[in-house]
mmCIF file with all atom_site columns, C-alpha atoms in Angstrom:
data_model
loop_
_atom_site.group_PDB
_atom_site.id
_atom_site.type_symbol
_atom_site.label_atom_id
_atom_site.label_alt_id
_atom_site.label_comp_id
_atom_site.label_asym_id
_atom_site.label_entity_id
_atom_site.label_seq_id
_atom_site.pdbx_PDB_ins_code
_atom_site.Cartn_x
_atom_site.Cartn_y
_atom_site.Cartn_z
_atom_site.occupancy
_atom_site.B_iso_or_equiv
_atom_site.pdbx_formal_charge
_atom_site.auth_seq_id
_atom_site.auth_comp_id
_atom_site.auth_asym_id
_atom_site.auth_atom_id
_atom_site.pdbx_PDB_model_num
ATOM 1   C CA . UNK L 1 1   ? 32.990  123.672 113.412 1.00 54.00 ? 1   UNK L CA 1
ATOM 2   C CA . UNK L 1 2   ? 36.195  125.242 114.472 1.00 63.00 ? 2   UNK L CA 1
ATOM 3   C CA . UNK L 1 3   ? 37.398  121.960 115.956 1.00 63.00 ? 3   UNK L CA 1
ATOM 4   C CA . UNK L 1 4   ? 36.715  120.126 112.667 1.00 58.00 ? 4   UNK L CA 1
ATOM 5   C CA . UNK L 1 5   ? 38.617  122.710 110.648 1.00 62.00 ? 5   UNK L CA 1
ATOM 6   C CA . UNK L 1 6   ? 41.487  122.574 113.129 1.00 60.00 ? 6   UNK L CA 1
ATOM 7   C CA . UNK L 1 7   ? 41.631  118.761 112.852 1.00 56.00 ? 7   UNK L CA 1
ATOM 8   C CA . UNK L 1 8   ? 41.945  118.981 109.081 1.00 58.00 ? 8   UNK L CA 1
ATOM 9   C CA . UNK L 1 9   ? 44.768  121.531 109.169 1.00 63.00 ? 9   UNK L CA 1
ATOM 10  C CA . UNK L 1 10  ? 46.841  119.864 111.937 1.00 63.00 ? 10  UNK L CA 1
ATOM 11  C CA . UNK L 1 11  ? 47.509  116.538 110.183 1.00 71.00 ? 11  UNK L CA 1
ATOM 12  C CA . UNK L 1 12  ? 50.914  115.187 111.106 1.00 80.00 ? 12  UNK L CA 1
ATOM 13  C CA . UNK L 1 13  ? 53.059  113.137 108.665 1.00 84.00 ? 13  UNK L CA 1
ATOM 14  C CA . UNK L 1 14  ? 55.273  113.383 105.612 1.00 87.00 ? 14  UNK L CA 1
ATOM 15  C CA . UNK L 1 15  ? 54.347  114.505 102.155 1.00 91.00 ? 15  UNK L CA 1
ATOM 16  C CA . UNK L 1 16  ? 54.931  112.302 99.146  1.00 93.00 ? 16  UNK L CA 1
ATOM 17  C CA . UNK L 1 17  ? 57.826  114.525 98.010  1.00 94.00 ? 17  UNK L CA 1
ATOM 18  C CA . UNK L 1 18  ? 59.580  114.174 101.385 1.00 93.00 ? 18  UNK L CA 1
ATOM 19  C CA . UNK L 1 19  ? 59.244  110.385 101.281 1.00 95.00 ? 19  UNK L CA 1
ATOM 20  C CA . UNK L 1 20  ? 60.577  110.224 97.704  1.00 96.00 ? 20  UNK L CA 1
ATOM 21  C CA . UNK L 1 21  ? 63.574  112.429 98.572  1.00 96.00 ? 21  UNK L CA 1
ATOM 22  C CA . UNK L 1 22  ? 64.379  110.239 101.591 1.00 96.00 ? 22  UNK L CA 1
ATOM 23  C CA . UNK L 1 23  ? 64.145  107.075 99.469  1.00 97.00 ? 23  UNK L CA 1
ATOM 24  C CA . UNK L 1 24  ? 66.385  108.631 96.827  1.00 97.00 ? 24  UNK L CA 1
ATOM 25  C CA . UNK L 1 25  ? 69.060  109.515 99.408  1.00 97.00 ? 25  UNK L CA 1
ATOM 26  C CA . UNK L 1 26  ? 68.906  106.073 101.050 1.00 97.00 ? 26  UNK L CA 1
ATOM 27  C CA . UNK L 1 27  ? 69.132  104.287 97.703  1.00 98.00 ? 27  UNK L CA 1
ATOM 28  C CA . UNK L 1 28  ? 72.121  106.437 96.702  1.00 97.00 ? 28  UNK L CA 1
ATOM 29  C CA . UNK L 1 29  ? 73.969  105.514 99.885  1.00 97.00 ? 29  UNK L CA 1
ATOM 30  C CA . UNK L 1 30  ? 73.073  101.838 99.455  1.00 97.00 ? 30  UNK L CA 1
ATOM 31  C CA . UNK L 1 31  ? 74.293  101.771 95.828  1.00 97.00 ? 31  UNK L CA 1
ATOM 32  C CA . UNK L 1 32  ? 77.559  103.456 96.851  1.00 97.00 ? 32  UNK L CA 1
ATOM 33  C CA . UNK L 1 33  ? 78.163  100.864 99.573  1.00 97.00 ? 33  UNK L CA 1
ATOM 34  C CA . UNK L 1 34  ? 77.423  97.954  97.216  1.00 96.00 ? 34  UNK L CA 1
ATOM 35  C CA . UNK L 1 35  ? 79.669  99.252  94.436  1.00 97.00 ? 35  UNK L CA 1
ATOM 36  C CA . UNK L 1 36  ? 82.532  99.838  96.896  1.00 96.00 ? 36  UNK L CA 1
ATOM 37  C CA . UNK L 1 37  ? 82.113  96.313  98.261  1.00 95.00 ? 37  UNK L CA 1
ATOM 38  C CA . UNK L 1 38  ? 82.096  94.837  94.761  1.00 95.00 ? 38  UNK L CA 1
ATOM 39  C CA . UNK L 1 39  ? 85.236  96.779  93.799  1.00 95.00 ? 39  UNK L CA 1
ATOM 40  C CA . UNK L 1 40  ? 87.145  95.562  96.850  1.00 95.00 ? 40  UNK L CA 1
ATOM 41  C CA . UNK L 1 41  ? 86.130  91.942  96.250  1.00 94.00 ? 41  UNK L CA 1
ATOM 42  C CA . UNK L 1 42  ? 87.623  92.245  92.745  1.00 90.00 ? 42  UNK L CA 1
ATOM 43  C CA . UNK L 1 43  ? 90.853  93.716  94.131  1.00 91.00 ? 43  UNK L CA 1
ATOM 44  C CA . UNK L 1 44  ? 91.075  90.913  96.695  1.00 92.00 ? 44  UNK L CA 1
ATOM 45  C CA . UNK L 1 45  ? 90.668  88.233  93.999  1.00 87.00 ? 45  UNK L CA 1
ATOM 46  C CA . UNK L 1 46  ? 93.375  89.856  91.874  1.00 86.00 ? 46  UNK L CA 1
ATOM 47  C CA . UNK L 1 47  ? 95.815  90.006  94.797  1.00 91.00 ? 47  UNK L CA 1
ATOM 48  C CA . UNK L 1 48  ? 95.023  86.405  95.734  1.00 90.00 ? 48  UNK L CA 1
ATOM 49  C CA . UNK L 1 49  ? 95.861  85.222  92.198  1.00 88.00 ? 49  UNK L CA 1
ATOM 50  C CA . UNK L 1 50  ? 99.074  87.262  92.187  1.00 91.00 ? 50  UNK L CA 1
ATOM 51  C CA . UNK L 1 51  ? 100.093 85.749  95.527  1.00 93.00 ? 51  UNK L CA 1
ATOM 52  C CA . UNK L 1 52  ? 99.662  82.247  94.085  1.00 93.00 ? 52  UNK L CA 1
ATOM 53  C CA . UNK L 1 53  ? 102.036 83.155  91.255  1.00 94.00 ? 53  UNK L CA 1
ATOM 54  C CA . UNK L 1 54  ? 104.629 84.523  93.677  1.00 94.00 ? 54  UNK L CA 1
ATOM 55  C CA . UNK L 1 55  ? 104.454 81.398  95.833  1.00 94.00 ? 55  UNK L CA 1
ATOM 56  C CA . UNK L 1 56  ? 104.869 79.069  92.842  1.00 94.00 ? 56  UNK L CA 1
ATOM 57  C CA . UNK L 1 57  ? 107.846 81.091  91.552  1.00 94.00 ? 57  UNK L CA 1
ATOM 58  C CA . UNK L 1 58  ? 109.530 81.065  94.979  1.00 94.00 ? 58  UNK L CA 1
ATOM 59  C CA . UNK L 1 59  ? 108.855 77.364  95.489  1.00 94.00 ? 59  UNK L CA 1
ATOM 60  C CA . UNK L 1 60  ? 110.321 76.384  92.114  1.00 94.00 ? 60  UNK L CA 1
ATOM 61  C CA . UNK L 1 61  ? 113.442 78.508  92.708  1.00 93.00 ? 61  UNK L CA 1
ATOM 62  C CA . UNK L 1 62  ? 113.918 76.912  96.135  1.00 93.00 ? 62  UNK L CA 1
ATOM 63  C CA . UNK L 1 63  ? 113.426 73.400  94.776  1.00 93.00 ? 63  UNK L CA 1
ATOM 64  C CA . UNK L 1 64  ? 115.956 74.091  92.025  1.00 92.00 ? 64  UNK L CA 1
ATOM 65  C CA . UNK L 1 65  ? 118.540 75.368  94.522  1.00 91.00 ? 65  UNK L CA 1
ATOM 66  C CA . UNK L 1 66  ? 118.094 72.284  96.709  1.00 91.00 ? 66  UNK L CA 1
ATOM 67  C CA . UNK L 1 67  ? 118.301 69.929  93.712  1.00 91.00 ? 67  UNK L CA 1
ATOM 68  C CA . UNK L 1 68  ? 114.755 68.603  94.106  1.00 93.00 ? 68  UNK L CA 1
ATOM 69  C CA . UNK L 1 69  ? 113.268 70.158  90.967  1.00 90.00 ? 69  UNK L CA 1
ATOM 70  C CA . UNK L 1 70  ? 113.270 67.660  88.105  1.00 88.00 ? 70  UNK L CA 1
ATOM 71  C CA . UNK L 1 71  ? 111.735 69.762  85.295  1.00 91.00 ? 71  UNK L CA 1
ATOM 72  C CA . UNK L 1 72  ? 112.777 73.320  84.509  1.00 92.00 ? 72  UNK L CA 1
ATOM 73  C CA . UNK L 1 73  ? 109.357 74.088  83.095  1.00 93.00 ? 73  UNK L CA 1
ATOM 74  C CA . UNK L 1 74  ? 105.885 72.729  83.524  1.00 94.00 ? 74  UNK L CA 1
ATOM 75  C CA . UNK L 1 75  ? 102.462 73.323  85.026  1.00 94.00 ? 75  UNK L CA 1
ATOM 76  C CA . UNK L 1 76  ? 101.681 73.286  88.738  1.00 87.00 ? 76  UNK L CA 1
ATOM 77  C CA . UNK L 1 77  ? 98.038  73.636  89.813  1.00 86.00 ? 77  UNK L CA 1
ATOM 78  C CA . UNK L 1 78  ? 97.123  75.404  86.569  1.00 90.00 ? 78  UNK L CA 1
ATOM 79  C CA . UNK L 1 79  ? 100.068 77.832  86.791  1.00 94.00 ? 79  UNK L CA 1
ATOM 80  C CA . UNK L 1 80  ? 102.846 77.521  84.221  1.00 95.00 ? 80  UNK L CA 1
ATOM 81  C CA . UNK L 1 81  ? 106.427 77.957  85.412  1.00 96.00 ? 81  UNK L CA 1
ATOM 82  C CA . UNK L 1 82  ? 109.908 78.193  83.912  1.00 96.00 ? 82  UNK L CA 1
ATOM 83  C CA . UNK L 1 83  ? 113.347 78.232  85.517  1.00 95.00 ? 83  UNK L CA 1
ATOM 84  C CA . UNK L 1 84  ? 116.392 79.749  83.811  1.00 92.00 ? 84  UNK L CA 1
ATOM 85  C CA . UNK L 1 85  ? 119.920 79.720  85.194  1.00 92.00 ? 85  UNK L CA 1
ATOM 86  C CA . UNK L 1 86  ? 122.436 82.362  84.106  1.00 91.00 ? 86  UNK L CA 1
ATOM 87  C CA . UNK L 1 87  ? 125.982 83.187  85.125  1.00 91.00 ? 87  UNK L CA 1
ATOM 88  C CA . UNK L 1 88  ? 126.194 86.365  87.179  1.00 89.00 ? 88  UNK L CA 1
ATOM 89  C CA . UNK L 1 89  ? 128.987 88.520  88.558  1.00 88.00 ? 89  UNK L CA 1
ATOM 90  C CA . UNK L 1 90  ? 131.401 87.409  91.286  1.00 89.00 ? 90  UNK L CA 1
ATOM 91  C CA . UNK L 1 91  ? 131.060 83.728  90.445  1.00 88.00 ? 91  UNK L CA 1
ATOM 92  C CA . UNK L 1 92  ? 127.380 83.604  91.359  1.00 92.00 ? 92  UNK L CA 1
ATOM 93  C CA . UNK L 1 93  ? 124.590 81.996  89.402  1.00 90.00 ? 93  UNK L CA 1
ATOM 94  C CA . UNK L 1 94  ? 121.320 83.782  88.813  1.00 93.00 ? 94  UNK L CA 1
ATOM 95  C CA . UNK L 1 95  ? 118.055 81.844  88.957  1.00 93.00 ? 95  UNK L CA 1
ATOM 96  C CA . UNK L 1 96  ? 115.204 83.395  87.029  1.00 95.00 ? 96  UNK L CA 1
ATOM 97  C CA . UNK L 1 97  ? 111.932 81.864  88.180  1.00 96.00 ? 97  UNK L CA 1
ATOM 98  C CA . UNK L 1 98  ? 108.903 82.759  86.110  1.00 96.00 ? 98  UNK L CA 1
ATOM 99  C CA . UNK L 1 99  ? 105.293 81.824  86.935  1.00 96.00 ? 99  UNK L CA 1
ATOM 100 C CA . UNK L 1 100 ? 102.414 82.912  84.727  1.00 94.00 ? 100 UNK L CA 1
ATOM 101 C CA . UNK L 1 101 ? 98.851  82.448  83.639  1.00 93.00 ? 101 UNK L CA 1
ATOM 102 C CA . UNK L 1 102 ? 97.058  83.812  80.591  1.00 90.00 ? 102 UNK L CA 1
ATOM 103 C CA . UNK L 1 103 ? 96.577  87.211  82.231  1.00 89.00 ? 103 UNK L CA 1
ATOM 104 C CA . UNK L 1 104 ? 99.350  87.658  84.820  1.00 91.00 ? 104 UNK L CA 1
ATOM 105 C CA . UNK L 1 105 ? 103.053 86.981  85.143  1.00 94.00 ? 105 UNK L CA 1
ATOM 106 C CA . UNK L 1 106 ? 105.570 87.034  87.994  1.00 95.00 ? 106 UNK L CA 1
ATOM 107 C CA . UNK L 1 107 ? 109.348 86.923  87.513  1.00 95.00 ? 107 UNK L CA 1
ATOM 108 C CA . UNK L 1 108 ? 111.655 86.445  90.500  1.00 94.00 ? 108 UNK L CA 1
ATOM 109 C CA . UNK L 1 109 ? 115.432 86.484  90.674  1.00 94.00 ? 109 UNK L CA 1
ATOM 110 C CA . UNK L 1 110 ? 117.651 84.662  93.138  1.00 91.00 ? 110 UNK L CA 1
ATOM 111 C CA . UNK L 1 111 ? 121.434 84.279  93.390  1.00 90.00 ? 111 UNK L CA 1
ATOM 112 C CA . UNK L 1 112 ? 123.499 81.391  94.693  1.00 84.00 ? 112 UNK L CA 1
ATOM 113 C CA . UNK L 1 113 ? 127.001 79.907  94.418  1.00 84.00 ? 113 UNK L CA 1
#
């Protein structure tokens, strides 16, 4: 009988509480990783949209300086743009190139003679 009692008391394994605690810790780490990933995807999309605005503003300013821009305002690939020309100091002209959407706006300045 001693061997039977010893077999019952020497069971190896985890208790239900230990398994639940391990699952809780693993799920917490997994949720943290997913939320961080989701946040960074949102930041990337925002920066990508802002870069598009910057590129449109720079392109329209360049086209105006080279004389190839026909309209001073319009829509290019869903992005609205406007070009303003102002007199600046020292005989220079200031180009104000503005590109915007409903939520974001970029304004760039350039000078030329």
